[in-house]
Amino acid sequence: MRAARLLALLVTIGLLALPMTASPASATPDHFTPHAGPTFNSPIGNTQTRRTIFRKILRSVNSAPHGSRIHFFTWNFLTREGTDALLRAQSRGVTVRIIMDAKNNSDEVPNQPFRRLKNGLRKGNKGIDRKSNLSWARTCQGSCRGKTGSAHAKFFLFSQAGKAHNVAMQGSANLTLASTNNQWNDIYTTVRNKDVYNFWLARFQEAQQDKPLKRPFASARFGATRQIMFPLAGKTRKGKTPKDPVMQLLNQVTCRRATNTANHRTTLRIAPDVIRKERGMRLAQKVRQLWQNGCNIHIGYTVVGVAIGKLLRSQSGRGPVPMKHLVQDFNGDGEFDNYFHLKAMSIVGNVGGDRGNYVVLNGSANWSGLARSSDENLGIYWNKALTLRYQDHLDYWYDNFPKSEPSDTTSNGTTGGNGTTTARRGAVDAQDTGDELVFGSGKNAVLEDGTPYSTTGVNPYAHMDSD
């Protein structure tokens, strides 16, 4: 078991390469059947490692046969290769439907790959009689299924890809090159599971209407898994206010008397990307409580609010919760060139009354107020092998995250822990007052809500406190 886990981890981080296969552009259709389970990428590996998720999605597109259906909900679609693959799929008789956040295609952000896809799908519909077989690409202003927020979900559905039917992929990765070149991401793939596939297909069909729902929060259990869709708003079918599934999971944790950890303490590995606003504070307070109760906790983050950072780093009681800032900022300008984009958590130990339990959470939702009001996908899986894969992955990058090695740290920047460099400190700890953070660099740089970041006349750190 340890050997298998080590082999999987080495492949994941790019220290061991799998045999190369034909690129998506070289074969139409491809002969690829997506495998079930987790897939990770790293932006600092070789091309294959960076594009592990990207290639899995595109090879599945290229392996979708005539008469099958593709449904993608991705916060951003920005890839020429993706456009080519989806238009080829339509030309061989596949129905293709795409939903994206409108912020990523505007006068300020002229998204040419998306526009070409939208126009190409419309032209490819000529001669198709049945409305149910029409292909299209659409955007939502804010949340598709809620009243505010954003269309932030990232899931990819194939009625058939290769020999696999009812394929559902959900996680933290958008279908963009920035997700391969600037971010650490994950997706979890389910195959031949009609219930899970239909859950996400129903959410897509709701989203394509772009109208607020009375009950936008959706949750269903299928065996040892729970599939969830935000916004975390409205009422449940029983007329109750929906509960935060992340808090529900944390509330099931007992920190001591675990039977499956060496020190009998429950182990939590948390990589939420962003911890901000009131929701982030509530979750951070719970994590702090679990730390005080004796849990073994590591947090790897991209952005944390000032007040939340002070809470988690408090010297009181057991002392600071172990945390590391998982970003690379090569020139110290406060724009994160590479950053950990997963929104995942693994728990091993005393959970839900079982002292030897294993559970992992993944998806698109940050620990933030914006996530609460946005379209977000989450999955919770009670599975030993899967949980250990995520724990190994999060442990590796927590212990081995690469240094930024900035070219200039003397003007505005100060060197922080773990070798990272931050400018004006606002890039690390934003106030919980609506100030925006910069993600990515160059033409990929965006503010937290997805709007483009311009260095001309814009200073998103002007009103941020130092930590």
Short mmCIF file of C-alpha atoms in Angstrom, two decimals, residues 31-412:
data_model
loop_
_atom_site.label_atom_id
_atom_site.label_comp_id
_atom_site.label_asym_id
_atom_site.label_seq_id
_atom_site.Cartn_x
_atom_site.Cartn_y
_atom_site.Cartn_z
CA HIS A 31 -9.30 6.35 -27.99
CA PHE A 32 -9.13 7.37 -24.35
CA THR A 33 -11.27 6.21 -21.44
CA PRO A 34 -11.01 8.48 -18.37
CA HIS A 35 -10.24 6.68 -15.13
CA ALA A 36 -12.10 7.24 -11.88
CA GLY A 37 -10.45 8.97 -8.94
CA PRO A 38 -8.40 12.10 -8.26
CA THR A 39 -6.16 13.93 -10.72
CA PHE A 40 -3.68 16.64 -9.71
CA ASN A 41 -1.43 19.03 -11.58
CA SER A 42 1.57 21.17 -10.67
CA PRO A 43 2.53 24.40 -12.51
CA ILE A 44 6.23 23.85 -11.84
CA GLY A 45 6.51 20.39 -13.37
CA ASN A 46 7.17 19.44 -16.98
CA THR A 47 4.51 20.00 -19.65
CA GLN A 48 2.84 16.68 -18.94
CA THR A 49 2.64 17.36 -15.21
CA ARG A 50 1.29 20.87 -15.70
CA ARG A 51 -1.35 19.62 -18.11
CA THR A 52 -2.43 16.45 -16.33
CA ILE A 53 -5.96 17.72 -15.68
CA PHE A 54 -6.18 19.74 -18.89
CA ARG A 55 -5.20 16.76 -21.02
CA LYS A 56 -7.60 14.43 -19.22
CA ILE A 57 -10.49 16.74 -20.03
CA LEU A 58 -9.43 17.34 -23.65
CA ARG A 59 -8.71 13.68 -24.34
CA SER A 60 -12.18 12.89 -23.00
CA VAL A 61 -13.61 15.50 -25.40
CA ASN A 62 -11.73 13.88 -28.25
CA SER A 63 -13.06 10.47 -27.21
CA ALA A 64 -16.73 11.48 -27.02
CA PRO A 65 -18.51 9.51 -29.77
CA HIS A 66 -21.28 10.51 -32.17
CA GLY A 67 -24.58 10.97 -30.37
CA SER A 68 -23.02 11.67 -26.97
CA ARG A 69 -23.31 14.87 -24.93
CA ILE A 70 -20.81 17.20 -23.28
CA HIS A 71 -21.79 19.70 -20.58
CA PHE A 72 -19.11 21.99 -19.10
CA PHE A 73 -19.61 24.55 -16.34
CA THR A 74 -16.34 26.43 -15.93
CA TRP A 75 -15.85 29.85 -14.31
CA ASN A 76 -13.46 30.66 -17.14
CA PHE A 77 -12.94 29.05 -20.53
CA LEU A 78 -9.76 30.38 -22.17
CA THR A 79 -8.03 27.86 -24.38
CA ARG A 80 -7.60 27.68 -28.16
CA GLU A 81 -7.03 23.92 -27.92
CA GLY A 82 -10.26 23.52 -26.00
CA THR A 83 -12.17 25.46 -28.65
CA ASP A 84 -10.68 23.32 -31.40
CA ALA A 85 -11.51 20.07 -29.59
CA LEU A 86 -15.10 21.04 -28.80
CA LEU A 87 -15.81 22.24 -32.36
CA ARG A 88 -14.39 18.96 -33.71
CA ALA A 89 -16.64 17.08 -31.30
CA GLN A 90 -19.70 18.92 -32.57
CA SER A 91 -18.68 18.22 -36.18
CA ARG A 92 -18.75 14.46 -35.51
CA GLY A 93 -22.20 14.57 -33.93
CA VAL A 94 -21.61 15.39 -30.25
CA THR A 95 -23.91 17.89 -28.53
CA VAL A 96 -21.70 20.47 -26.77
CA ARG A 97 -22.94 22.93 -24.15
CA ILE A 98 -20.78 25.33 -22.12
CA ILE A 99 -21.56 27.78 -19.28
CA MET A 100 -19.05 30.43 -18.16
CA ASP A 101 -19.05 33.52 -15.93
CA ALA A 102 -19.79 36.65 -17.98
CA LYS A 103 -16.90 38.55 -16.33
CA ASN A 104 -14.53 36.46 -18.40
CA ASN A 105 -15.94 37.69 -21.71
CA SER A 106 -16.50 41.42 -21.84
CA ASP A 107 -15.28 44.60 -23.52
CA GLU A 108 -12.46 44.69 -20.94
CA VAL A 109 -11.73 40.97 -21.33
CA PRO A 110 -12.23 40.01 -25.00
CA ASN A 111 -12.14 36.24 -24.64
CA GLN A 112 -11.38 35.20 -28.22
CA PRO A 113 -11.35 31.40 -27.67
CA PHE A 114 -14.77 31.55 -26.02
CA ARG A 115 -16.17 33.87 -28.68
CA ARG A 116 -14.89 31.60 -31.44
CA LEU A 117 -16.41 28.61 -29.67
CA LYS A 118 -19.77 30.35 -29.27
CA ASN A 119 -19.89 31.41 -32.91
CA GLY A 120 -18.59 28.07 -34.16
CA LEU A 121 -21.17 26.07 -32.22
CA ARG A 122 -23.95 28.30 -33.52
CA LYS A 123 -22.80 27.77 -37.12
CA GLY A 124 -22.42 24.03 -36.49
CA ASN A 125 -26.09 23.81 -35.51
CA LYS A 126 -27.19 24.39 -39.11
CA GLY A 127 -29.21 21.44 -40.32
CA ILE A 128 -29.98 20.16 -36.80
CA ASP A 129 -33.76 19.80 -36.49
CA ARG A 130 -34.16 18.80 -32.86
CA LYS A 131 -33.78 21.64 -30.38
CA SER A 132 -32.53 19.17 -27.75
CA ASN A 133 -29.49 18.47 -29.93
CA LEU A 134 -28.40 22.09 -30.38
CA SER A 135 -24.95 23.06 -29.12
CA TRP A 136 -24.19 26.41 -27.49
CA ALA A 137 -21.88 28.41 -25.22
CA ARG A 138 -23.46 30.86 -22.74
CA THR A 139 -22.51 33.11 -19.85
CA CYS A 140 -24.19 34.07 -16.58
CA GLN A 141 -24.14 37.53 -15.00
CA GLY A 142 -23.19 36.64 -11.43
CA SER A 143 -24.43 33.33 -10.09
CA CYS A 144 -26.51 31.37 -12.61
CA ARG A 145 -28.72 29.82 -9.93
CA GLY A 146 -28.62 32.56 -7.27
CA LYS A 147 -29.15 36.28 -6.94
CA THR A 148 -25.57 37.51 -6.45
CA GLY A 149 -22.04 36.04 -6.40
CA SER A 150 -20.45 34.52 -9.48
CA ALA A 151 -20.70 31.49 -11.75
CA HIS A 152 -17.68 29.92 -10.08
CA ALA A 153 -18.39 26.19 -10.54
CA LYS A 154 -15.99 23.85 -12.35
CA PHE A 155 -17.48 20.54 -13.46
CA PHE A 156 -17.24 18.59 -16.72
CA LEU A 157 -19.79 16.01 -17.82
CA PHE A 158 -19.62 13.41 -20.60
CA SER A 159 -22.51 11.06 -21.35
CA GLN A 160 -19.77 8.90 -22.87
CA ALA A 161 -16.00 9.23 -23.24
CA GLY A 162 -14.19 6.24 -24.67
CA LYS A 163 -15.71 3.15 -23.10
CA ALA A 164 -16.96 4.98 -20.00
CA HIS A 165 -20.52 6.25 -19.66
CA ASN A 166 -21.86 8.87 -17.25
CA VAL A 167 -18.53 10.58 -16.59
CA ALA A 168 -18.53 13.45 -14.06
CA MET A 169 -15.42 15.47 -13.18
CA GLN A 170 -15.55 18.15 -10.48
CA GLY A 171 -12.89 20.10 -8.62
CA SER A 172 -10.89 23.34 -8.58
CA ALA A 173 -9.68 23.52 -12.21
CA ASN A 174 -11.08 25.84 -14.86
CA LEU A 175 -10.55 25.01 -18.52
CA THR A 176 -7.78 27.57 -19.05
CA LEU A 177 -4.04 27.52 -19.55
CA ALA A 178 -3.68 29.62 -16.40
CA SER A 179 -5.01 26.61 -14.49
CA THR A 180 -2.09 24.58 -15.85
CA ASN A 181 0.71 27.16 -15.83
CA ASN A 182 -0.05 29.18 -12.68
CA GLN A 183 -2.05 26.95 -10.33
CA TRP A 184 -2.03 23.73 -8.39
CA ASN A 185 -5.44 22.12 -9.03
CA ASP A 186 -7.44 18.94 -8.64
CA ILE A 187 -10.46 17.19 -10.10
CA TYR A 188 -12.24 14.05 -8.93
CA THR A 189 -13.70 11.82 -11.65
CA THR A 190 -16.67 9.51 -11.27
CA VAL A 191 -17.42 7.04 -14.08
CA ARG A 192 -20.35 4.72 -14.74
CA ASN A 193 -22.34 6.27 -11.89
CA LYS A 194 -25.62 7.49 -13.33
CA ASP A 195 -26.82 8.97 -10.02
CA VAL A 196 -23.81 11.25 -9.61
CA TYR A 197 -23.84 12.16 -13.31
CA ASN A 198 -27.54 13.04 -13.19
CA PHE A 199 -27.06 15.16 -10.06
CA TRP A 200 -24.58 17.40 -11.86
CA LEU A 201 -26.54 17.36 -15.11
CA ALA A 202 -29.59 18.63 -13.22
CA ARG A 203 -27.49 21.46 -11.74
CA PHE A 204 -26.25 22.35 -15.22
CA GLN A 205 -29.80 22.43 -16.59
CA GLU A 206 -30.80 24.74 -13.75
CA ALA A 207 -27.81 26.99 -14.43
CA GLN A 208 -28.51 27.27 -18.16
CA GLN A 209 -31.76 29.10 -17.34
CA ASP A 210 -29.74 31.86 -15.59
CA LYS A 211 -32.59 32.54 -13.15
CA PRO A 212 -32.48 32.62 -9.33
CA LEU A 213 -33.92 29.47 -7.76
CA LYS A 214 -36.00 29.33 -4.62
CA ARG A 215 -33.81 26.44 -3.48
CA PRO A 216 -30.38 26.97 -5.08
CA PHE A 217 -28.58 24.80 -2.50
CA ALA A 218 -28.55 21.18 -3.65
CA SER A 219 -27.18 18.16 -1.80
CA ALA A 220 -27.51 14.42 -2.31
CA ARG A 221 -25.85 11.31 -0.90
CA PHE A 222 -24.88 8.37 -3.08
CA GLY A 223 -23.40 5.60 -0.98
CA ALA A 224 -20.15 6.83 0.56
CA THR A 225 -20.21 10.17 -1.24
CA ARG A 226 -22.13 13.43 -0.93
CA GLN A 227 -22.40 15.80 -3.90
CA ILE A 228 -23.20 19.46 -3.17
CA MET A 229 -23.94 22.63 -5.12
CA PHE A 230 -23.98 26.20 -3.78
CA PRO A 231 -25.28 28.97 -3.45
CA LEU A 232 -25.67 28.26 0.24
CA ALA A 233 -28.97 30.12 0.29
CA GLY A 234 -32.74 29.72 0.24
CA LYS A 235 -34.50 26.85 1.99
CA THR A 236 -34.18 23.10 1.80
CA ARG A 237 -37.12 20.97 0.62
CA LYS A 238 -38.03 20.60 4.30
CA GLY A 239 -38.23 24.37 4.66
CA LYS A 240 -35.03 24.72 6.68
CA THR A 241 -32.04 26.99 6.14
CA PRO A 242 -29.25 24.90 4.57
CA LYS A 243 -26.24 24.27 6.78
CA ASP A 244 -22.69 24.86 5.65
CA PRO A 245 -21.40 21.37 4.66
CA VAL A 246 -17.81 22.31 5.55
CA MET A 247 -18.87 23.27 9.08
CA GLN A 248 -21.00 20.14 9.31
CA LEU A 249 -17.95 18.06 8.51
CA LEU A 250 -15.73 19.90 11.00
CA ASN A 251 -18.42 19.49 13.67
CA GLN A 252 -18.11 15.71 13.34
CA VAL A 253 -14.43 15.73 14.29
CA THR A 254 -13.22 14.52 17.68
CA CYS A 255 -9.53 15.28 18.15
CA ARG A 256 -8.39 12.42 20.39
CA ARG A 257 -8.68 8.63 20.68
CA ALA A 258 -8.21 8.02 16.95
CA THR A 259 -7.27 4.44 16.12
CA ASN A 260 -5.75 5.05 12.66
CA THR A 261 -3.07 7.66 13.47
CA ALA A 262 0.25 7.11 15.19
CA ASN A 263 -0.35 9.58 18.02
CA HIS A 264 -4.10 8.89 18.26
CA ARG A 265 -4.88 12.49 17.30
CA THR A 266 -7.18 13.21 14.37
CA THR A 267 -5.24 14.66 11.43
CA LEU A 268 -6.62 17.49 9.27
CA ARG A 269 -4.89 18.78 6.16
CA ILE A 270 -6.63 21.94 4.98
CA ALA A 271 -6.02 23.81 1.70
CA PRO A 272 -8.98 26.18 1.27
CA ASP A 273 -7.20 28.67 -1.03
CA VAL A 274 -9.04 31.72 0.40
CA ILE A 275 -10.24 32.24 4.02
CA ARG A 276 -12.10 35.53 4.22
CA LYS A 277 -15.17 37.38 5.44
CA GLU A 278 -17.73 36.22 7.99
CA ARG A 279 -17.99 32.66 6.69
CA GLY A 280 -14.21 32.30 6.66
CA MET A 281 -14.05 33.58 10.24
CA ARG A 282 -16.62 31.05 11.47
CA LEU A 283 -14.76 28.17 9.84
CA ALA A 284 -11.41 29.47 11.14
CA GLN A 285 -12.82 29.69 14.67
CA LYS A 286 -13.88 26.05 14.42
CA VAL A 287 -10.44 25.02 13.14
CA ARG A 288 -8.83 26.98 15.97
CA GLN A 289 -11.06 25.14 18.46
CA LEU A 290 -10.06 21.78 17.00
CA TRP A 291 -6.39 22.77 17.26
CA GLN A 292 -6.89 23.69 20.91
CA ASN A 293 -8.58 20.31 21.45
CA GLY A 294 -5.49 18.48 20.23
CA CYS A 295 -6.06 17.83 16.53
CA ASN A 296 -3.04 17.58 14.23
CA ILE A 297 -3.63 20.40 11.71
CA HIS A 298 -1.78 22.00 8.79
CA ILE A 299 -3.26 24.84 6.72
CA GLY A 300 -1.87 25.78 3.33
CA TYR A 301 -3.47 28.98 2.03
CA THR A 302 -3.32 31.62 -0.68
CA VAL A 303 -5.27 34.46 0.97
CA VAL A 304 -6.41 34.91 4.57
CA GLY A 305 -8.17 37.93 6.10
CA VAL A 306 -6.27 40.03 8.63
CA ALA A 307 -8.53 39.22 11.59
CA ILE A 308 -8.65 35.55 10.61
CA GLY A 309 -4.86 35.42 10.35
CA LYS A 310 -4.49 36.93 13.82
CA LEU A 311 -6.94 34.37 15.23
CA LEU A 312 -5.16 31.39 13.71
CA ARG A 313 -1.69 32.69 14.60
CA SER A 314 -2.58 33.55 18.20
CA GLN A 315 0.04 32.58 20.79
CA SER A 316 -2.62 31.75 23.38
CA GLY A 317 -3.44 28.23 24.51
CA ARG A 318 -1.68 25.68 22.35
CA GLY A 319 -0.12 28.44 20.24
CA PRO A 320 -0.44 29.19 16.51
CA VAL A 321 -2.14 26.78 14.17
CA PRO A 322 0.57 25.60 11.73
CA MET A 323 0.11 27.55 8.47
CA LYS A 324 2.06 28.17 5.27
CA HIS A 325 1.49 30.63 2.46
CA LEU A 326 1.48 28.53 -0.72
CA VAL A 327 2.19 31.17 -3.36
CA GLN A 328 5.07 32.22 -5.58
CA ASP A 329 5.62 35.92 -6.30
CA PHE A 330 8.73 36.15 -8.46
CA ASN A 331 9.19 39.93 -8.54
CA GLY A 332 7.68 40.97 -5.21
CA ASP A 333 4.90 43.04 -6.79
CA GLY A 334 2.09 41.38 -4.85
CA GLU A 335 0.70 39.53 -7.87
CA PHE A 336 0.71 35.79 -7.24
CA ASP A 337 2.50 34.22 -10.20
CA ASN A 338 1.83 30.64 -9.06
CA TYR A 339 -0.49 29.63 -6.26
CA PHE A 340 -2.25 26.70 -4.64
CA HIS A 341 -5.77 26.76 -6.05
CA LEU A 342 -7.21 23.58 -4.51
CA LYS A 343 -10.14 23.92 -2.11
CA ALA A 344 -9.61 20.61 -0.35
CA MET A 345 -9.49 19.07 3.11
CA SER A 346 -8.56 15.56 4.27
CA ILE A 347 -9.44 14.15 7.69
CA VAL A 348 -8.03 10.95 9.16
CA GLY A 349 -9.07 9.86 12.63
CA ASN A 350 -12.07 10.16 14.91
CA VAL A 351 -14.87 11.45 12.67
CA GLY A 352 -18.62 10.95 12.90
CA GLY A 353 -18.37 8.53 15.81
CA ASP A 354 -15.91 6.24 13.99
CA ARG A 355 -12.48 6.42 15.62
CA GLY A 356 -10.74 5.09 12.50
CA ASN A 357 -12.41 7.08 9.77
CA TYR A 358 -11.25 8.66 6.50
CA VAL A 359 -12.97 11.51 4.66
CA VAL A 360 -11.95 14.08 2.04
CA LEU A 361 -13.64 17.21 0.69
CA ASN A 362 -12.85 18.88 -2.64
CA GLY A 363 -14.45 21.28 -5.08
CA SER A 364 -14.52 24.90 -6.23
CA ALA A 365 -15.62 26.71 -3.06
CA ASN A 366 -13.22 28.90 -1.09
CA TRP A 367 -13.84 29.46 2.61
CA SER A 368 -15.34 32.88 1.90
CA GLY A 369 -18.52 34.89 1.79
CA LEU A 370 -18.35 35.11 -1.99
CA ALA A 371 -18.44 31.31 -2.23
CA ARG A 372 -21.59 31.25 -0.12
CA SER A 373 -23.50 33.26 -2.75
CA SER A 374 -21.93 31.72 -5.86
CA ASP A 375 -22.42 28.62 -7.97
CA GLU A 376 -19.93 26.21 -6.40
CA ASN A 377 -19.41 22.44 -6.63
CA LEU A 378 -18.30 20.32 -3.68
CA GLY A 379 -17.78 16.62 -3.12
CA ILE A 380 -17.35 14.73 0.17
CA TYR A 381 -15.97 11.19 -0.05
CA TRP A 382 -15.71 8.67 2.79
CA ASN A 383 -12.95 6.54 1.34
CA LYS A 384 -9.63 5.46 2.84
CA ALA A 385 -7.49 5.24 -0.29
CA LEU A 386 -8.81 8.53 -1.67
CA THR A 387 -8.34 10.36 1.62
CA LEU A 388 -4.76 9.16 1.92
CA ARG A 389 -4.05 10.29 -1.67
CA TYR A 390 -5.19 13.80 -0.80
CA GLN A 391 -3.40 13.78 2.55
CA ASP A 392 -0.14 12.72 0.88
CA HIS A 393 -0.57 15.39 -1.80
CA LEU A 394 -1.28 18.20 0.66
CA ASP A 395 1.51 17.07 3.00
CA TYR A 396 4.03 16.97 0.16
CA TRP A 397 3.41 20.54 -0.99
CA TYR A 398 3.13 21.85 2.56
CA ASP A 399 6.58 20.42 3.30
CA ASN A 400 8.18 21.08 -0.11
CA PHE A 401 6.58 24.21 -1.51
CA PRO A 402 9.07 25.95 -3.83
CA LYS A 403 10.56 29.34 -3.01
CA SER A 404 9.66 32.38 -5.06
CA GLU A 405 13.27 33.38 -5.80
CA PRO A 406 12.18 36.94 -6.66
CA SER A 407 14.32 39.13 -8.88
CA ASP A 408 13.89 42.24 -6.71
CA THR A 409 12.99 42.32 -3.02
CA THR A 410 14.38 45.71 -2.10
CA SER A 411 11.79 48.30 -3.20
CA ASN A 412 8.35 47.50 -1.79
#
